[in-house]
PDB file of C-alpha atoms in Angstrom:
ATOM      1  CA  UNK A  12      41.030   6.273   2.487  1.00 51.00           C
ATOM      2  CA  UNK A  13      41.374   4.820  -1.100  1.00 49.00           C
ATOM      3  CA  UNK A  14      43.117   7.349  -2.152  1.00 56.00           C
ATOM      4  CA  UNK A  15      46.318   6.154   0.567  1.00 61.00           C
ATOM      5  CA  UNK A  16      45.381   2.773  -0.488  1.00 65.00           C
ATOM      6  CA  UNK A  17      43.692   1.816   2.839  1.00 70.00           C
ATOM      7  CA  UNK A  18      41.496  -0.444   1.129  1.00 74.00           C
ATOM      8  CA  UNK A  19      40.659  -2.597   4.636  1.00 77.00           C
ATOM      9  CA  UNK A  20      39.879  -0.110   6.333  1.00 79.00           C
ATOM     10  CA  UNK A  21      37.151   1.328   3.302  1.00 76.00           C
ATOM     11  CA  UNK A  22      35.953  -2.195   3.158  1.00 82.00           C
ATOM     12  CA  UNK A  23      35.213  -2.520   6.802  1.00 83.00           C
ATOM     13  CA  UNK A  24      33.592   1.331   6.948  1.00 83.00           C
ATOM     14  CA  UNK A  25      31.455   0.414   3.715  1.00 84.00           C
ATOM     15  CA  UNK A  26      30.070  -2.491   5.609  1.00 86.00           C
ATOM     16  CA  UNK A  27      29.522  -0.676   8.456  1.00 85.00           C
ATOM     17  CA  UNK A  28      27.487   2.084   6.767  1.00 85.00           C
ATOM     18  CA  UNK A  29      25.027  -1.077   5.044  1.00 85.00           C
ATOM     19  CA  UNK A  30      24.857  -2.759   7.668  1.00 80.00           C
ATOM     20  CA  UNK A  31      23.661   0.776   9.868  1.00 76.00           C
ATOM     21  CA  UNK A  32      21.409   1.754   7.048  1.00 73.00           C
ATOM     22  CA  UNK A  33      19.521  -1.974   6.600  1.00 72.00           C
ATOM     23  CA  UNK A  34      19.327  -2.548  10.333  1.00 68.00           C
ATOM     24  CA  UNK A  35      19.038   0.576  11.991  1.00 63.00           C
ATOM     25  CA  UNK A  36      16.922   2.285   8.883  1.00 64.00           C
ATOM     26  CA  UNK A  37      14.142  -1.202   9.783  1.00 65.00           C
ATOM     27  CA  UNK A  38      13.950  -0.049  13.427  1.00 65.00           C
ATOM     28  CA  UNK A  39      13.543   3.976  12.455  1.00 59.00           C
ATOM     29  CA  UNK A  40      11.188   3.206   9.441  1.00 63.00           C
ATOM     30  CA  UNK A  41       8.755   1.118  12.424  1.00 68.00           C
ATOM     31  CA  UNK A  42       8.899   3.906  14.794  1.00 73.00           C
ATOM     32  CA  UNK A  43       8.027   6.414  12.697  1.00 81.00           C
ATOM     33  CA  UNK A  44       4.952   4.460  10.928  1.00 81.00           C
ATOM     34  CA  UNK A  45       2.423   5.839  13.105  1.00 82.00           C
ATOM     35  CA  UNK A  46       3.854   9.289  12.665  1.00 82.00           C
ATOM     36  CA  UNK A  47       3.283   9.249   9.015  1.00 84.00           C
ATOM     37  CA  UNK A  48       0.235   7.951   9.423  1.00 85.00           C
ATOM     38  CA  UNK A  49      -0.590  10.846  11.771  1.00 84.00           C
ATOM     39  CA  UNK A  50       0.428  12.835   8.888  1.00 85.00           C
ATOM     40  CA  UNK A  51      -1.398  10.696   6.402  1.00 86.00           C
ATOM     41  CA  UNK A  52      -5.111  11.472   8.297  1.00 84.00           C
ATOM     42  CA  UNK A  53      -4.069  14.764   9.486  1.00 85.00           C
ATOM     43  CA  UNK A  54      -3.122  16.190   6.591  1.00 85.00           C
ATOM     44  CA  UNK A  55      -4.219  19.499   4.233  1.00 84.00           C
ATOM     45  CA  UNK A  56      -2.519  19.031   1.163  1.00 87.00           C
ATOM     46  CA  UNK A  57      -3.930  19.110  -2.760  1.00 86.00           C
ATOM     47  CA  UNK A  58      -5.216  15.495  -4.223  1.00 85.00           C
ATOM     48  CA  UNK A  59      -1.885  14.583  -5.969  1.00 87.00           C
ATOM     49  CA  UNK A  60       0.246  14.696  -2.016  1.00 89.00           C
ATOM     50  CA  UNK A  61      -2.566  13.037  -0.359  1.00 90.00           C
ATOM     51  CA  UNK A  62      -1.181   9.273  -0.471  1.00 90.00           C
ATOM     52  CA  UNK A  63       2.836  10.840   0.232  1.00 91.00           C
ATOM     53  CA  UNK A  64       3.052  10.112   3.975  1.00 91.00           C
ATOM     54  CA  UNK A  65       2.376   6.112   2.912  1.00 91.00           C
ATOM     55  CA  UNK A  66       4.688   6.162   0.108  1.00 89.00           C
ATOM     56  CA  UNK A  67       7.638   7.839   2.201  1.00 87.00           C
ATOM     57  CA  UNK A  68       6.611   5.541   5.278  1.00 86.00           C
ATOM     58  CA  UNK A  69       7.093   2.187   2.956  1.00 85.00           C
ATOM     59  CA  UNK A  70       6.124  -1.311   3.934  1.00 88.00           C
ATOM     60  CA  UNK A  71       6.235  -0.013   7.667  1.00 88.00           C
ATOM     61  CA  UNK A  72       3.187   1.717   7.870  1.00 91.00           C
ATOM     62  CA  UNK A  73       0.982  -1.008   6.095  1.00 93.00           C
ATOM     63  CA  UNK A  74       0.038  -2.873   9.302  1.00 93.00           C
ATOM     64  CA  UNK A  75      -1.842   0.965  10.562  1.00 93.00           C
ATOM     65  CA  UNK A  76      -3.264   1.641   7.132  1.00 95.00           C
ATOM     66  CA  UNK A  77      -4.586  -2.171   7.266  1.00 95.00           C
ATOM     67  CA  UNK A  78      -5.910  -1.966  10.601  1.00 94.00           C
ATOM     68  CA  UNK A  79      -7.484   1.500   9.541  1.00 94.00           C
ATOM     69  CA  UNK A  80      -9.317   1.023   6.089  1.00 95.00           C
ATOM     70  CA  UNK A  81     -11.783  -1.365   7.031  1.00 93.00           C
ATOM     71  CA  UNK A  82     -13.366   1.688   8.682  1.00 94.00           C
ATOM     72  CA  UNK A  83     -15.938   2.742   6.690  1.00 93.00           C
ATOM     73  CA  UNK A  84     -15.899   6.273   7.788  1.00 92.00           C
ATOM     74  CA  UNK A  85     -12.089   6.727   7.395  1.00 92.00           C
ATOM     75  CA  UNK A  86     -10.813   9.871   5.999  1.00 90.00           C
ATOM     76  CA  UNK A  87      -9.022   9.528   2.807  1.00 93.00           C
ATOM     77  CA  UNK A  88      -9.534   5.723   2.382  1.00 95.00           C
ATOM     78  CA  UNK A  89      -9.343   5.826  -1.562  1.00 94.00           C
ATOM     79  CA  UNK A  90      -6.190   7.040  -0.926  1.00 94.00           C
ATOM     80  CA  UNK A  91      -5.372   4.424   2.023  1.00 95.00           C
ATOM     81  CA  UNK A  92      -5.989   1.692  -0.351  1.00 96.00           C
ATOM     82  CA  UNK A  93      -4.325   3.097  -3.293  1.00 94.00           C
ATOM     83  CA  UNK A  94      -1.157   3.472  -0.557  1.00 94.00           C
ATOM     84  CA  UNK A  95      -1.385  -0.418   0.033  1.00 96.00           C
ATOM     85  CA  UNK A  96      -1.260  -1.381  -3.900  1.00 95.00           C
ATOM     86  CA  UNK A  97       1.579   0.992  -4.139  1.00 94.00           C
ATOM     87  CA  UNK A  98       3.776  -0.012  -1.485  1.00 94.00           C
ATOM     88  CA  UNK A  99       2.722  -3.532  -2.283  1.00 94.00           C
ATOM     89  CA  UNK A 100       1.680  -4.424   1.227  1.00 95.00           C
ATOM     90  CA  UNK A 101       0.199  -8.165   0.461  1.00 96.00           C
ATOM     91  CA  UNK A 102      -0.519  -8.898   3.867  1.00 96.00           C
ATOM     92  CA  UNK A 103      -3.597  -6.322   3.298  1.00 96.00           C
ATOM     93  CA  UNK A 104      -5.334  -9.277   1.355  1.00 96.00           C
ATOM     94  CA  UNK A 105      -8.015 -10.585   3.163  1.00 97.00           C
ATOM     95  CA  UNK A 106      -8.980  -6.987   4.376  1.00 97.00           C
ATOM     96  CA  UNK A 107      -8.972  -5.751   0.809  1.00 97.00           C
ATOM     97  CA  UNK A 108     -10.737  -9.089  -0.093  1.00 96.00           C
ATOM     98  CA  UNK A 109     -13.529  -8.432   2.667  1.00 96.00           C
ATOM     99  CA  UNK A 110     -14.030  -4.569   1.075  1.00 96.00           C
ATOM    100  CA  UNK A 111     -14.246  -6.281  -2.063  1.00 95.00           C
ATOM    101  CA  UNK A 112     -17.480  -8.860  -1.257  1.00 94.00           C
ATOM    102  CA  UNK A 113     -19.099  -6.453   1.066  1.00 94.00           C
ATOM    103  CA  UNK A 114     -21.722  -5.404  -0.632  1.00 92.00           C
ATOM    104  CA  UNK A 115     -23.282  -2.749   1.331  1.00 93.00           C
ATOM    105  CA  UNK A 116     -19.571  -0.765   0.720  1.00 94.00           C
ATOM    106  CA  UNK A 117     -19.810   1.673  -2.101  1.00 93.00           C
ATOM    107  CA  UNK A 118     -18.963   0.591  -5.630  1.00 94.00           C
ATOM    108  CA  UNK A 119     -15.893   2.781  -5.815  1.00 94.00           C
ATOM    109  CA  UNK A 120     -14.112   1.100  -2.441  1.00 96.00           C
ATOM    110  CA  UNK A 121     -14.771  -2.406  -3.890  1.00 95.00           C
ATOM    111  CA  UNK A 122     -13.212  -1.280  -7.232  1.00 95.00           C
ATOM    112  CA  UNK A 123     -10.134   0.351  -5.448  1.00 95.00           C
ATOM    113  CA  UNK A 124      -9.996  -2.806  -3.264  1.00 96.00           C
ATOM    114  CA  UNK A 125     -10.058  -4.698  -6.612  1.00 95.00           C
ATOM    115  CA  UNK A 126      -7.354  -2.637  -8.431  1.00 96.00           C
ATOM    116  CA  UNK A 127      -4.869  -2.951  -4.788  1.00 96.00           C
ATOM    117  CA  UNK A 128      -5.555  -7.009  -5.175  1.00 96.00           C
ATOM    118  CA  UNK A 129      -4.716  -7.007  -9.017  1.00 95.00           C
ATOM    119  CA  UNK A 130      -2.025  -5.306  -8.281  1.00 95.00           C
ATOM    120  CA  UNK A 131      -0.493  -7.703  -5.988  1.00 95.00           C
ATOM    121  CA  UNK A 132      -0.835 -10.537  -8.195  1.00 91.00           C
ATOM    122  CA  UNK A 133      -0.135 -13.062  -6.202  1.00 94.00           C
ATOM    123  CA  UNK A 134      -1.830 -16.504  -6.311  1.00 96.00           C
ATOM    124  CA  UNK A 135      -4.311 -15.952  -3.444  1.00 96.00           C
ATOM    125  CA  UNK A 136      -5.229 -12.684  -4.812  1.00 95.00           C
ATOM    126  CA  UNK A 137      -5.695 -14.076  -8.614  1.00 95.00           C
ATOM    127  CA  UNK A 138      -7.935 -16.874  -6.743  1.00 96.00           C
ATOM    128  CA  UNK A 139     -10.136 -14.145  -5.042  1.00 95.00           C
ATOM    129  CA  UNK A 140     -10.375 -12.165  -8.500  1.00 94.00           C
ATOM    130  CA  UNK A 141     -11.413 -15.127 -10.554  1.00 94.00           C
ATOM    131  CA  UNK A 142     -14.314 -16.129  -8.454  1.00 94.00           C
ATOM    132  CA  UNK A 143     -15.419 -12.912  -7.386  1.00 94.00           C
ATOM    133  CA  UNK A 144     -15.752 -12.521 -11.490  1.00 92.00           C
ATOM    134  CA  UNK A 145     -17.120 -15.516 -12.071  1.00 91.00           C
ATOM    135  CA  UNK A 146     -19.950 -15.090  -9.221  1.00 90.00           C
ATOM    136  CA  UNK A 147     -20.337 -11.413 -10.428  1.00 86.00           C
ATOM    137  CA  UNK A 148     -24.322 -12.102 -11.517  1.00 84.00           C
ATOM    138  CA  UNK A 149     -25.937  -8.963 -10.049  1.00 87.00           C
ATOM    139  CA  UNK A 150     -25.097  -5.725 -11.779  1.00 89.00           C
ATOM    140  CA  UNK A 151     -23.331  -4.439  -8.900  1.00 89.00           C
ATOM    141  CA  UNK A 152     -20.967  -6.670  -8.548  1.00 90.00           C
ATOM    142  CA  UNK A 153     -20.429  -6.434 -12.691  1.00 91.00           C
ATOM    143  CA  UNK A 154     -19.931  -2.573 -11.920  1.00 91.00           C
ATOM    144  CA  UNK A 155     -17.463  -3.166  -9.771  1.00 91.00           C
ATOM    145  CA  UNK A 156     -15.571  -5.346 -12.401  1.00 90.00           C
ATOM    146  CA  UNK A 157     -15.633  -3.154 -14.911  1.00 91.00           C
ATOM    147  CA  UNK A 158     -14.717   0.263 -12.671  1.00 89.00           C
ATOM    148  CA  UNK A 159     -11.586  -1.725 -11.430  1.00 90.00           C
ATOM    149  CA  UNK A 160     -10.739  -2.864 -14.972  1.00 90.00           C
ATOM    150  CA  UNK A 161     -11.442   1.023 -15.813  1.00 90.00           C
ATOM    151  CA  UNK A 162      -8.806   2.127 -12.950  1.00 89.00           C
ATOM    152  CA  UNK A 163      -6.320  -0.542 -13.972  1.00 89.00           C
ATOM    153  CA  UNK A 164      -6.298   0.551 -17.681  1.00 89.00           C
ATOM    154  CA  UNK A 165      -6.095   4.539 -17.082  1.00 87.00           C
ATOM    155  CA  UNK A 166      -3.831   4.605 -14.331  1.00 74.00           C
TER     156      UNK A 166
END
């Protein structure tokens, strides 16, 4: 069309396909969340792949990967978590936050939960960090400082 100079009628089709692709691509994406996450738990794929079905899914799927990691038996959680910091679902706070305190999780959950909240650096999160550092008196808890810190620096 641009080449005959039908510039209206590109205009109109261009906003057609955004409009399509924001609004229509919203509605797929939350369908297919629990498929991915099917895929997610479900899979057999080398360490590297493990945490693709959350990335591909997006923001969509955080709600299900939420709902799912504070399971303590849940397959792949490392990775569930790690999914959440990298998709940058922030509404995974006060899960990640209860992961974090809990002391009778295992040192490397609370550190992963630690990393995902660093990574969202928001003000609630920074708030949670602080004073779970400054009330880090037990060497557990200071373990769990310094093995997020480690993640964070050798990512």
């Amino acid at each position: 069309q641009l080449f005959h100079k039908n510039y209206k009628t590109t205009a109109i089709t261009t906003l057609l396909t955004i409009i399509f692709y924001f609004v229509v691509g919203q509605i797929v994406d939350k369908k297919c969340a629990f498929h991915y996450y099917s895929v997610f738990h479900n899979q057999s794929v080398s360490e590297e792949y493990i945490d693709r079905p959350i990335l591909e899914s997006g923001y969509q799927i955080g709600p299900i990967v939420t709902e799912n990691i504070a399971n303590k038996e849940m397959k792949y959680r490392r990775y569930a978590i790690g999914g959440l910091e990298k998709i940058k679902y922030k509404p995974a706070t006060p899960t990640l936050t209860k992961i974090l305190l809990d002391k009778s999780e295992l040192e490397v959950f609370r550190a992963d939960a630690y990393e995902a909240l660093t990574a969202f650096d928001t003000e609630e999160t920074r708030k949670v960090l602080t004073d779970f550092k400054n009330q880090a008196t037990d060497s557990l808890d200071k373990k769990v400082v310094e093995l997020g810190e480690y993640f964070i620096n050798n990512k």
